Amino acid sequence: RISIVDAFNTVRCKSIPLDHCTPDTTIQLAEVCLAGLPSYGDVLVYNTGFDSSGVVEVRPDFGSLAILPFSSTAVVFGTCHKPMNRGMSPACTRGLLQRVLNAAKEHHGISF
């Protein structure tokens, strides 16, 4: 499972066989899944600026690969990128965390 955690703390994923994964593997998700769908239903959150037309590429971070103990399934977390310019999606929660960590280190000398 290649997974992301959305802005509502819901894990969203797509499953592909591990032997089909390479360092260049990406999957595509609707961008609205990152911050426009609440955990309680498949409806768009009003006034988020998201619609069903946007797409992000999810690049797996194989450093987060773990075999789940209750099944023979592996899970890996990914980062979300815009397909056109390959830049990090502003709605990517892992990207947001990295920006916060970088700002804490740069502006306050705090590192984790």
Short mmCIF file of N, CA, C and O in Angstrom, two decimals:
data_model
loop_
_atom_site.label_atom_id
_atom_site.label_comp_id
_atom_site.label_asym_id
_atom_site.label_seq_id
_atom_site.Cartn_x
_atom_site.Cartn_y
_atom_site.Cartn_z
N ARG A 1 0.84 -1.18 0.00
CA ARG A 1 0.00 0.00 0.00
C ARG A 1 0.88 1.24 0.00
O ARG A 1 1.74 1.38 0.86
N ILE A 2 0.65 2.09 -0.95
CA ILE A 2 1.31 3.39 -0.96
C ILE A 2 0.30 4.36 -0.35
O ILE A 2 -0.80 4.53 -0.87
N SER A 3 0.67 4.97 0.76
CA SER A 3 -0.28 5.71 1.59
C SER A 3 0.11 7.16 1.75
O SER A 3 1.28 7.53 1.70
N ILE A 4 -0.91 7.98 1.99
CA ILE A 4 -0.74 9.36 2.43
C ILE A 4 -1.68 9.57 3.60
O ILE A 4 -2.62 8.81 3.79
N VAL A 5 -1.42 10.58 4.39
CA VAL A 5 -2.36 11.00 5.43
C VAL A 5 -2.87 12.36 5.01
O VAL A 5 -2.09 13.29 4.78
N ASP A 6 -4.18 12.50 4.87
CA ASP A 6 -4.75 13.75 4.38
C ASP A 6 -4.88 14.77 5.51
O ASP A 6 -4.52 14.51 6.66
N ALA A 7 -5.40 15.94 5.17
CA ALA A 7 -5.52 17.03 6.14
C ALA A 7 -6.51 16.73 7.25
O ALA A 7 -6.52 17.40 8.28
N PHE A 8 -7.35 15.72 7.07
CA PHE A 8 -8.33 15.33 8.09
C PHE A 8 -7.85 14.12 8.88
O PHE A 8 -8.62 13.49 9.58
N ASN A 9 -6.56 13.77 8.73
CA ASN A 9 -5.92 12.65 9.42
C ASN A 9 -6.51 11.29 9.01
O ASN A 9 -6.55 10.36 9.80
N THR A 10 -6.95 11.21 7.77
CA THR A 10 -7.43 9.95 7.21
C THR A 10 -6.36 9.38 6.31
O THR A 10 -5.81 10.09 5.46
N VAL A 11 -6.03 8.11 6.51
CA VAL A 11 -5.05 7.46 5.64
C VAL A 11 -5.74 7.09 4.34
O VAL A 11 -6.78 6.46 4.33
N ARG A 12 -5.16 7.52 3.25
CA ARG A 12 -5.66 7.19 1.92
C ARG A 12 -4.55 6.44 1.20
O ARG A 12 -3.39 6.79 1.31
N CYS A 13 -4.92 5.37 0.48
CA CYS A 13 -3.87 4.56 -0.14
C CYS A 13 -4.35 3.90 -1.42
O CYS A 13 -5.54 3.84 -1.70
N LYS A 14 -3.38 3.42 -2.17
CA LYS A 14 -3.62 2.56 -3.31
C LYS A 14 -2.70 1.36 -3.14
O LYS A 14 -1.57 1.49 -2.66
N SER A 15 -3.19 0.21 -3.52
CA SER A 15 -2.40 -1.01 -3.38
C SER A 15 -1.84 -1.43 -4.73
O SER A 15 -2.56 -1.47 -5.72
N ILE A 16 -0.54 -1.70 -4.73
CA ILE A 16 0.11 -2.29 -5.90
C ILE A 16 1.07 -3.36 -5.39
O ILE A 16 1.56 -3.27 -4.26
N PRO A 17 1.34 -4.39 -6.18
CA PRO A 17 2.27 -5.43 -5.72
C PRO A 17 3.66 -4.85 -5.48
O PRO A 17 4.15 -4.05 -6.27
N LEU A 18 4.28 -5.24 -4.38
CA LEU A 18 5.60 -4.73 -4.02
C LEU A 18 6.64 -5.04 -5.09
O LEU A 18 7.53 -4.23 -5.36
N ASP A 19 6.50 -6.19 -5.74
CA ASP A 19 7.48 -6.53 -6.77
C ASP A 19 7.31 -5.70 -8.05
O ASP A 19 8.12 -5.80 -8.97
N HIS A 20 6.28 -4.87 -8.11
CA HIS A 20 6.10 -3.95 -9.22
C HIS A 20 6.64 -2.55 -8.88
O HIS A 20 6.56 -1.65 -9.70
N CYS A 21 7.15 -2.37 -7.67
CA CYS A 21 7.66 -1.07 -7.24
C CYS A 21 9.14 -0.94 -7.56
O CYS A 21 9.92 -1.86 -7.34
N THR A 22 9.50 0.22 -8.08
CA THR A 22 10.89 0.59 -8.31
C THR A 22 11.11 1.95 -7.65
O THR A 22 10.15 2.59 -7.23
N PRO A 23 12.34 2.43 -7.59
CA PRO A 23 12.56 3.77 -7.04
C PRO A 23 11.83 4.87 -7.82
O PRO A 23 11.61 5.96 -7.29
N ASP A 24 11.44 4.59 -9.06
CA ASP A 24 10.75 5.59 -9.87
C ASP A 24 9.23 5.43 -9.86
O ASP A 24 8.52 6.14 -10.57
N THR A 25 8.71 4.49 -9.08
CA THR A 25 7.27 4.23 -9.04
C THR A 25 6.51 5.43 -8.50
O THR A 25 6.93 6.05 -7.52
N THR A 26 5.43 5.79 -9.15
CA THR A 26 4.50 6.80 -8.63
C THR A 26 3.09 6.28 -8.85
O THR A 26 2.85 5.43 -9.70
N ILE A 27 2.17 6.77 -8.05
CA ILE A 27 0.75 6.53 -8.28
C ILE A 27 0.09 7.89 -8.39
O ILE A 27 0.66 8.90 -7.98
N GLN A 28 -1.10 7.91 -8.91
CA GLN A 28 -1.83 9.17 -8.99
C GLN A 28 -3.09 9.10 -8.14
O GLN A 28 -3.75 8.06 -8.08
N LEU A 29 -3.34 10.20 -7.44
CA LEU A 29 -4.56 10.36 -6.64
C LEU A 29 -5.21 11.68 -7.02
O LEU A 29 -4.51 12.63 -7.40
N ALA A 30 -6.50 11.74 -6.88
CA ALA A 30 -7.19 13.01 -7.07
C ALA A 30 -6.73 13.97 -5.97
O ALA A 30 -6.69 13.61 -4.79
N GLU A 31 -6.36 15.18 -6.36
CA GLU A 31 -5.85 16.15 -5.39
C GLU A 31 -6.87 16.46 -4.29
O GLU A 31 -6.51 16.74 -3.15
N VAL A 32 -8.14 16.37 -4.62
CA VAL A 32 -9.18 16.63 -3.64
C VAL A 32 -9.07 15.68 -2.45
O VAL A 32 -9.51 16.02 -1.35
N CYS A 33 -8.47 14.51 -2.63
CA CYS A 33 -8.31 13.55 -1.53
C CYS A 33 -7.36 14.06 -0.45
O CYS A 33 -7.39 13.58 0.68
N LEU A 34 -6.51 15.04 -0.76
CA LEU A 34 -5.55 15.55 0.22
C LEU A 34 -6.17 16.49 1.24
O LEU A 34 -5.76 16.49 2.39
N ALA A 35 -7.12 17.31 0.82
CA ALA A 35 -7.67 18.29 1.76
C ALA A 35 -9.10 18.69 1.46
O ALA A 35 -9.61 19.58 2.11
N GLY A 36 -9.74 18.05 0.52
CA GLY A 36 -11.07 18.47 0.15
C GLY A 36 -12.18 17.50 0.49
O GLY A 36 -13.34 17.78 0.28
N LEU A 37 -11.83 16.32 1.02
CA LEU A 37 -12.84 15.33 1.39
C LEU A 37 -12.78 15.09 2.89
O LEU A 37 -11.75 14.69 3.42
N PRO A 38 -13.86 15.30 3.60
CA PRO A 38 -13.85 15.05 5.05
C PRO A 38 -13.85 13.56 5.34
O PRO A 38 -14.15 12.74 4.47
N SER A 39 -13.53 13.20 6.56
CA SER A 39 -13.49 11.79 6.94
C SER A 39 -14.87 11.17 7.03
O SER A 39 -15.00 9.96 7.01
N TYR A 40 -15.92 11.98 7.10
CA TYR A 40 -17.26 11.45 7.31
C TYR A 40 -18.04 11.19 6.02
O TYR A 40 -19.16 10.73 6.07
N GLY A 41 -17.47 11.50 4.85
CA GLY A 41 -18.23 11.24 3.63
C GLY A 41 -17.50 11.63 2.37
O GLY A 41 -16.47 12.32 2.41
N ASP A 42 -18.01 11.19 1.24
CA ASP A 42 -17.44 11.53 -0.05
C ASP A 42 -18.14 12.75 -0.64
O ASP A 42 -18.84 12.69 -1.63
N VAL A 43 -17.95 13.86 0.02
CA VAL A 43 -18.49 15.14 -0.44
C VAL A 43 -17.36 16.16 -0.39
O VAL A 43 -16.46 16.06 0.45
N LEU A 44 -17.38 17.12 -1.28
CA LEU A 44 -16.35 18.15 -1.27
C LEU A 44 -16.58 19.12 -0.12
O LEU A 44 -17.72 19.51 0.14
N VAL A 45 -15.51 19.49 0.54
CA VAL A 45 -15.60 20.50 1.59
C VAL A 45 -15.74 21.87 0.91
O VAL A 45 -14.98 22.21 0.01
N TYR A 46 -16.74 22.62 1.34
CA TYR A 46 -17.04 23.92 0.73
C TYR A 46 -15.86 24.88 0.88
O TYR A 46 -15.20 24.94 1.91
N ASN A 47 -15.59 25.62 -0.18
CA ASN A 47 -14.64 26.73 -0.18
C ASN A 47 -13.19 26.32 0.05
O ASN A 47 -12.40 27.09 0.59
N THR A 48 -12.80 25.10 -0.33
CA THR A 48 -11.40 24.68 -0.21
C THR A 48 -10.59 25.01 -1.45
O THR A 48 -9.36 25.00 -1.40
N GLY A 49 -11.28 25.27 -2.56
CA GLY A 49 -10.58 25.51 -3.81
C GLY A 49 -10.26 24.24 -4.57
O GLY A 49 -9.65 24.28 -5.63
N PHE A 50 -10.65 23.09 -4.02
CA PHE A 50 -10.41 21.82 -4.69
C PHE A 50 -11.64 21.40 -5.47
O PHE A 50 -12.76 21.68 -5.08
N ASP A 51 -11.40 20.72 -6.58
CA ASP A 51 -12.48 20.07 -7.31
C ASP A 51 -11.96 18.71 -7.76
O ASP A 51 -10.86 18.31 -7.43
N SER A 52 -12.75 18.01 -8.52
CA SER A 52 -12.38 16.64 -8.88
C SER A 52 -11.42 16.56 -10.05
O SER A 52 -11.05 15.47 -10.47
N SER A 53 -10.96 17.69 -10.58
CA SER A 53 -10.13 17.65 -11.78
C SER A 53 -8.64 17.58 -11.51
O SER A 53 -7.87 17.17 -12.37
N GLY A 54 -8.17 17.97 -10.33
CA GLY A 54 -6.74 17.99 -10.05
C GLY A 54 -6.19 16.62 -9.69
O GLY A 54 -6.88 15.79 -9.11
N VAL A 55 -4.94 16.39 -10.04
CA VAL A 55 -4.27 15.12 -9.77
C VAL A 55 -2.91 15.39 -9.15
O VAL A 55 -2.25 16.37 -9.49
N VAL A 56 -2.50 14.54 -8.23
CA VAL A 56 -1.14 14.58 -7.68
C VAL A 56 -0.47 13.23 -7.91
O VAL A 56 -1.14 12.21 -7.99
N GLU A 57 0.85 13.27 -8.05
CA GLU A 57 1.64 12.05 -8.09
C GLU A 57 2.13 11.77 -6.68
O GLU A 57 2.66 12.66 -6.02
N VAL A 58 1.96 10.55 -6.24
CA VAL A 58 2.46 10.16 -4.92
C VAL A 58 3.72 9.34 -5.16
O VAL A 58 3.69 8.31 -5.83
N ARG A 59 4.84 9.84 -4.61
CA ARG A 59 6.12 9.15 -4.72
C ARG A 59 6.39 8.44 -3.41
O ARG A 59 6.47 9.07 -2.35
N PRO A 60 6.54 7.11 -3.45
CA PRO A 60 6.77 6.38 -2.21
C PRO A 60 8.12 6.71 -1.59
O PRO A 60 9.10 6.93 -2.29
N ASP A 61 8.14 6.77 -0.27
CA ASP A 61 9.36 6.93 0.51
C ASP A 61 9.68 5.55 1.07
O ASP A 61 9.13 5.15 2.10
N PHE A 62 10.55 4.81 0.39
CA PHE A 62 10.82 3.43 0.78
C PHE A 62 11.54 3.33 2.12
O PHE A 62 11.62 2.27 2.71
N GLY A 63 12.00 4.46 2.66
CA GLY A 63 12.55 4.48 4.02
C GLY A 63 11.48 4.25 5.07
O GLY A 63 11.77 3.89 6.20
N SER A 64 10.21 4.45 4.69
CA SER A 64 9.11 4.23 5.63
C SER A 64 8.46 2.85 5.46
O SER A 64 7.47 2.56 6.11
N LEU A 65 9.01 2.02 4.60
CA LEU A 65 8.44 0.70 4.32
C LEU A 65 8.36 -0.15 5.59
O LEU A 65 9.32 -0.26 6.35
N ALA A 66 7.19 -0.72 5.81
CA ALA A 66 6.98 -1.61 6.96
C ALA A 66 6.07 -2.74 6.54
O ALA A 66 5.12 -2.54 5.77
N ILE A 67 6.35 -3.94 7.03
CA ILE A 67 5.47 -5.08 6.82
C ILE A 67 4.48 -5.09 7.98
O ILE A 67 4.88 -5.07 9.14
N LEU A 68 3.20 -5.10 7.65
CA LEU A 68 2.19 -5.09 8.70
C LEU A 68 2.15 -6.44 9.41
O LEU A 68 2.14 -7.48 8.74
N PRO A 69 2.12 -6.47 10.73
CA PRO A 69 2.20 -7.72 11.47
C PRO A 69 0.97 -8.62 11.35
O PRO A 69 1.06 -9.81 11.54
N PHE A 70 -0.17 -8.04 11.01
CA PHE A 70 -1.40 -8.82 10.98
C PHE A 70 -1.72 -9.38 9.60
O PHE A 70 -2.72 -10.04 9.42
N SER A 71 -0.85 -9.12 8.61
CA SER A 71 -1.07 -9.67 7.27
C SER A 71 0.25 -9.68 6.52
O SER A 71 1.27 -9.25 7.02
N SER A 72 0.22 -10.15 5.32
CA SER A 72 1.44 -10.16 4.51
C SER A 72 1.47 -8.92 3.61
O SER A 72 1.95 -8.96 2.49
N THR A 73 0.97 -7.82 4.14
CA THR A 73 0.89 -6.57 3.40
C THR A 73 1.98 -5.61 3.87
O THR A 73 2.28 -5.55 5.05
N ALA A 74 2.55 -4.89 2.93
CA ALA A 74 3.53 -3.85 3.25
C ALA A 74 2.87 -2.49 3.08
O ALA A 74 1.96 -2.33 2.27
N VAL A 75 3.32 -1.52 3.85
CA VAL A 75 2.83 -0.16 3.72
C VAL A 75 4.04 0.77 3.60
O VAL A 75 5.07 0.53 4.21
N VAL A 76 3.89 1.77 2.76
CA VAL A 76 4.93 2.78 2.58
C VAL A 76 4.22 4.12 2.45
O VAL A 76 3.16 4.21 1.83
N PHE A 77 4.76 5.16 3.08
CA PHE A 77 4.17 6.48 2.97
C PHE A 77 4.82 7.23 1.81
O PHE A 77 5.96 6.97 1.46
N GLY A 78 4.07 8.14 1.25
CA GLY A 78 4.57 8.88 0.10
C GLY A 78 4.41 10.37 0.25
O GLY A 78 3.73 10.86 1.15
N THR A 79 5.08 11.09 -0.65
CA THR A 79 4.95 12.54 -0.74
C THR A 79 4.20 12.87 -2.03
O THR A 79 4.33 12.17 -3.03
N CYS A 80 3.43 13.93 -1.99
CA CYS A 80 2.57 14.30 -3.11
C CYS A 80 3.19 15.44 -3.91
O CYS A 80 3.58 16.45 -3.34
N HIS A 81 3.24 15.24 -5.20
CA HIS A 81 3.86 16.21 -6.10
C HIS A 81 2.90 16.57 -7.23
O HIS A 81 2.09 15.75 -7.65
N LYS A 82 3.04 17.79 -7.73
CA LYS A 82 2.28 18.23 -8.89
C LYS A 82 2.88 17.57 -10.13
O LYS A 82 4.09 17.64 -10.33
N PRO A 83 2.08 16.92 -10.97
CA PRO A 83 2.64 16.21 -12.13
C PRO A 83 3.31 17.12 -13.15
O PRO A 83 4.28 16.74 -13.77
N MET A 84 2.82 18.34 -13.32
CA MET A 84 3.36 19.21 -14.37
C MET A 84 4.76 19.73 -14.05
O MET A 84 5.65 19.65 -14.86
N ASN A 85 4.97 20.25 -12.83
CA ASN A 85 6.26 20.85 -12.51
C ASN A 85 7.08 20.03 -11.53
O ASN A 85 8.17 20.42 -11.15
N ARG A 86 6.53 18.90 -11.10
CA ARG A 86 7.21 17.98 -10.17
C ARG A 86 7.46 18.59 -8.79
O ARG A 86 8.14 18.00 -7.96
N GLY A 87 6.95 19.78 -8.54
CA GLY A 87 7.11 20.39 -7.23
C GLY A 87 6.18 19.76 -6.21
O GLY A 87 5.17 19.15 -6.54
N MET A 88 6.51 19.93 -4.95
CA MET A 88 5.69 19.39 -3.87
C MET A 88 4.33 20.07 -3.88
O MET A 88 4.22 21.28 -4.02
N SER A 89 3.27 19.28 -3.72
CA SER A 89 1.92 19.84 -3.65
C SER A 89 1.78 20.60 -2.34
O SER A 89 2.19 20.12 -1.28
N PRO A 90 1.20 21.81 -2.37
CA PRO A 90 1.01 22.56 -1.13
C PRO A 90 0.08 21.84 -0.15
O PRO A 90 0.09 22.13 1.04
N ALA A 91 -0.72 20.91 -0.64
CA ALA A 91 -1.65 20.17 0.22
C ALA A 91 -1.04 18.89 0.79
O ALA A 91 -1.70 18.17 1.53
N CYS A 92 0.22 18.59 0.48
CA CYS A 92 0.87 17.38 0.97
C CYS A 92 1.21 17.54 2.45
O CYS A 92 1.96 18.44 2.84
N THR A 93 0.67 16.68 3.29
CA THR A 93 0.91 16.81 4.74
C THR A 93 2.36 16.51 5.12
O THR A 93 2.89 17.11 6.04
N ARG A 94 3.01 15.58 4.41
CA ARG A 94 4.42 15.31 4.69
C ARG A 94 5.27 16.51 4.26
O ARG A 94 6.26 16.84 4.91
N GLY A 95 4.88 17.15 3.17
CA GLY A 95 5.59 18.36 2.73
C GLY A 95 5.42 19.49 3.72
O GLY A 95 6.35 20.24 3.99
N LEU A 96 4.20 19.63 4.26
CA LEU A 96 3.94 20.64 5.27
C LEU A 96 4.81 20.40 6.51
O LEU A 96 5.43 21.32 7.04
N LEU A 97 4.87 19.17 6.96
CA LEU A 97 5.71 18.84 8.12
C LEU A 97 7.17 19.20 7.84
O LEU A 97 7.84 19.77 8.70
N GLN A 98 7.66 18.88 6.64
CA GLN A 98 9.05 19.20 6.30
C GLN A 98 9.28 20.71 6.29
O GLN A 98 10.31 21.19 6.78
N ARG A 99 8.32 21.47 5.78
CA ARG A 99 8.45 22.94 5.78
C ARG A 99 8.47 23.48 7.21
O ARG A 99 9.23 24.39 7.53
N VAL A 100 7.63 22.93 8.09
CA VAL A 100 7.60 23.37 9.49
C VAL A 100 8.93 23.04 10.17
O VAL A 100 9.49 23.87 10.89
N LEU A 101 9.46 21.84 9.95
CA LEU A 101 10.75 21.46 10.55
C LEU A 101 11.88 22.35 10.04
O LEU A 101 12.75 22.77 10.82
N ASN A 102 11.87 22.65 8.74
CA ASN A 102 12.91 23.53 8.18
C ASN A 102 12.80 24.94 8.76
O ASN A 102 13.82 25.55 9.09
N ALA A 103 11.58 25.45 8.91
CA ALA A 103 11.40 26.79 9.48
C ALA A 103 11.83 26.83 10.94
O ALA A 103 12.44 27.80 11.39
N ALA A 104 11.53 25.79 11.70
CA ALA A 104 11.93 25.73 13.11
C ALA A 104 13.45 25.75 13.24
O ALA A 104 14.00 26.44 14.09
N LYS A 105 14.11 25.02 12.36
CA LYS A 105 15.58 24.98 12.40
C LYS A 105 16.17 26.30 11.95
O LYS A 105 17.08 26.84 12.60
N GLU A 106 15.64 26.86 10.88
CA GLU A 106 16.19 28.09 10.30
C GLU A 106 15.95 29.31 11.17
O GLU A 106 16.84 30.13 11.41
N HIS A 107 14.73 29.46 11.70
CA HIS A 107 14.36 30.67 12.43
C HIS A 107 14.57 30.58 13.94
O HIS A 107 14.69 31.62 14.59
N HIS A 108 14.58 29.36 14.48
CA HIS A 108 14.65 29.23 15.93
C HIS A 108 15.79 28.32 16.40
O HIS A 108 15.94 28.11 17.60
N GLY A 109 16.51 27.72 15.49
CA GLY A 109 17.61 26.84 15.86
C GLY A 109 17.17 25.54 16.48
O GLY A 109 17.91 24.88 17.20
N ILE A 110 15.91 25.14 16.25
CA ILE A 110 15.35 23.92 16.83
C ILE A 110 15.38 22.83 15.76
O ILE A 110 14.94 23.04 14.64
N SER A 111 15.91 21.67 16.12
CA SER A 111 15.88 20.55 15.17
C SER A 111 15.40 19.30 15.89
O SER A 111 15.53 19.17 17.11
N PHE A 112 14.82 18.42 15.14
CA PHE A 112 14.25 17.20 15.69
C PHE A 112 14.90 15.99 15.05
O PHE A 112 15.30 16.02 13.94
#
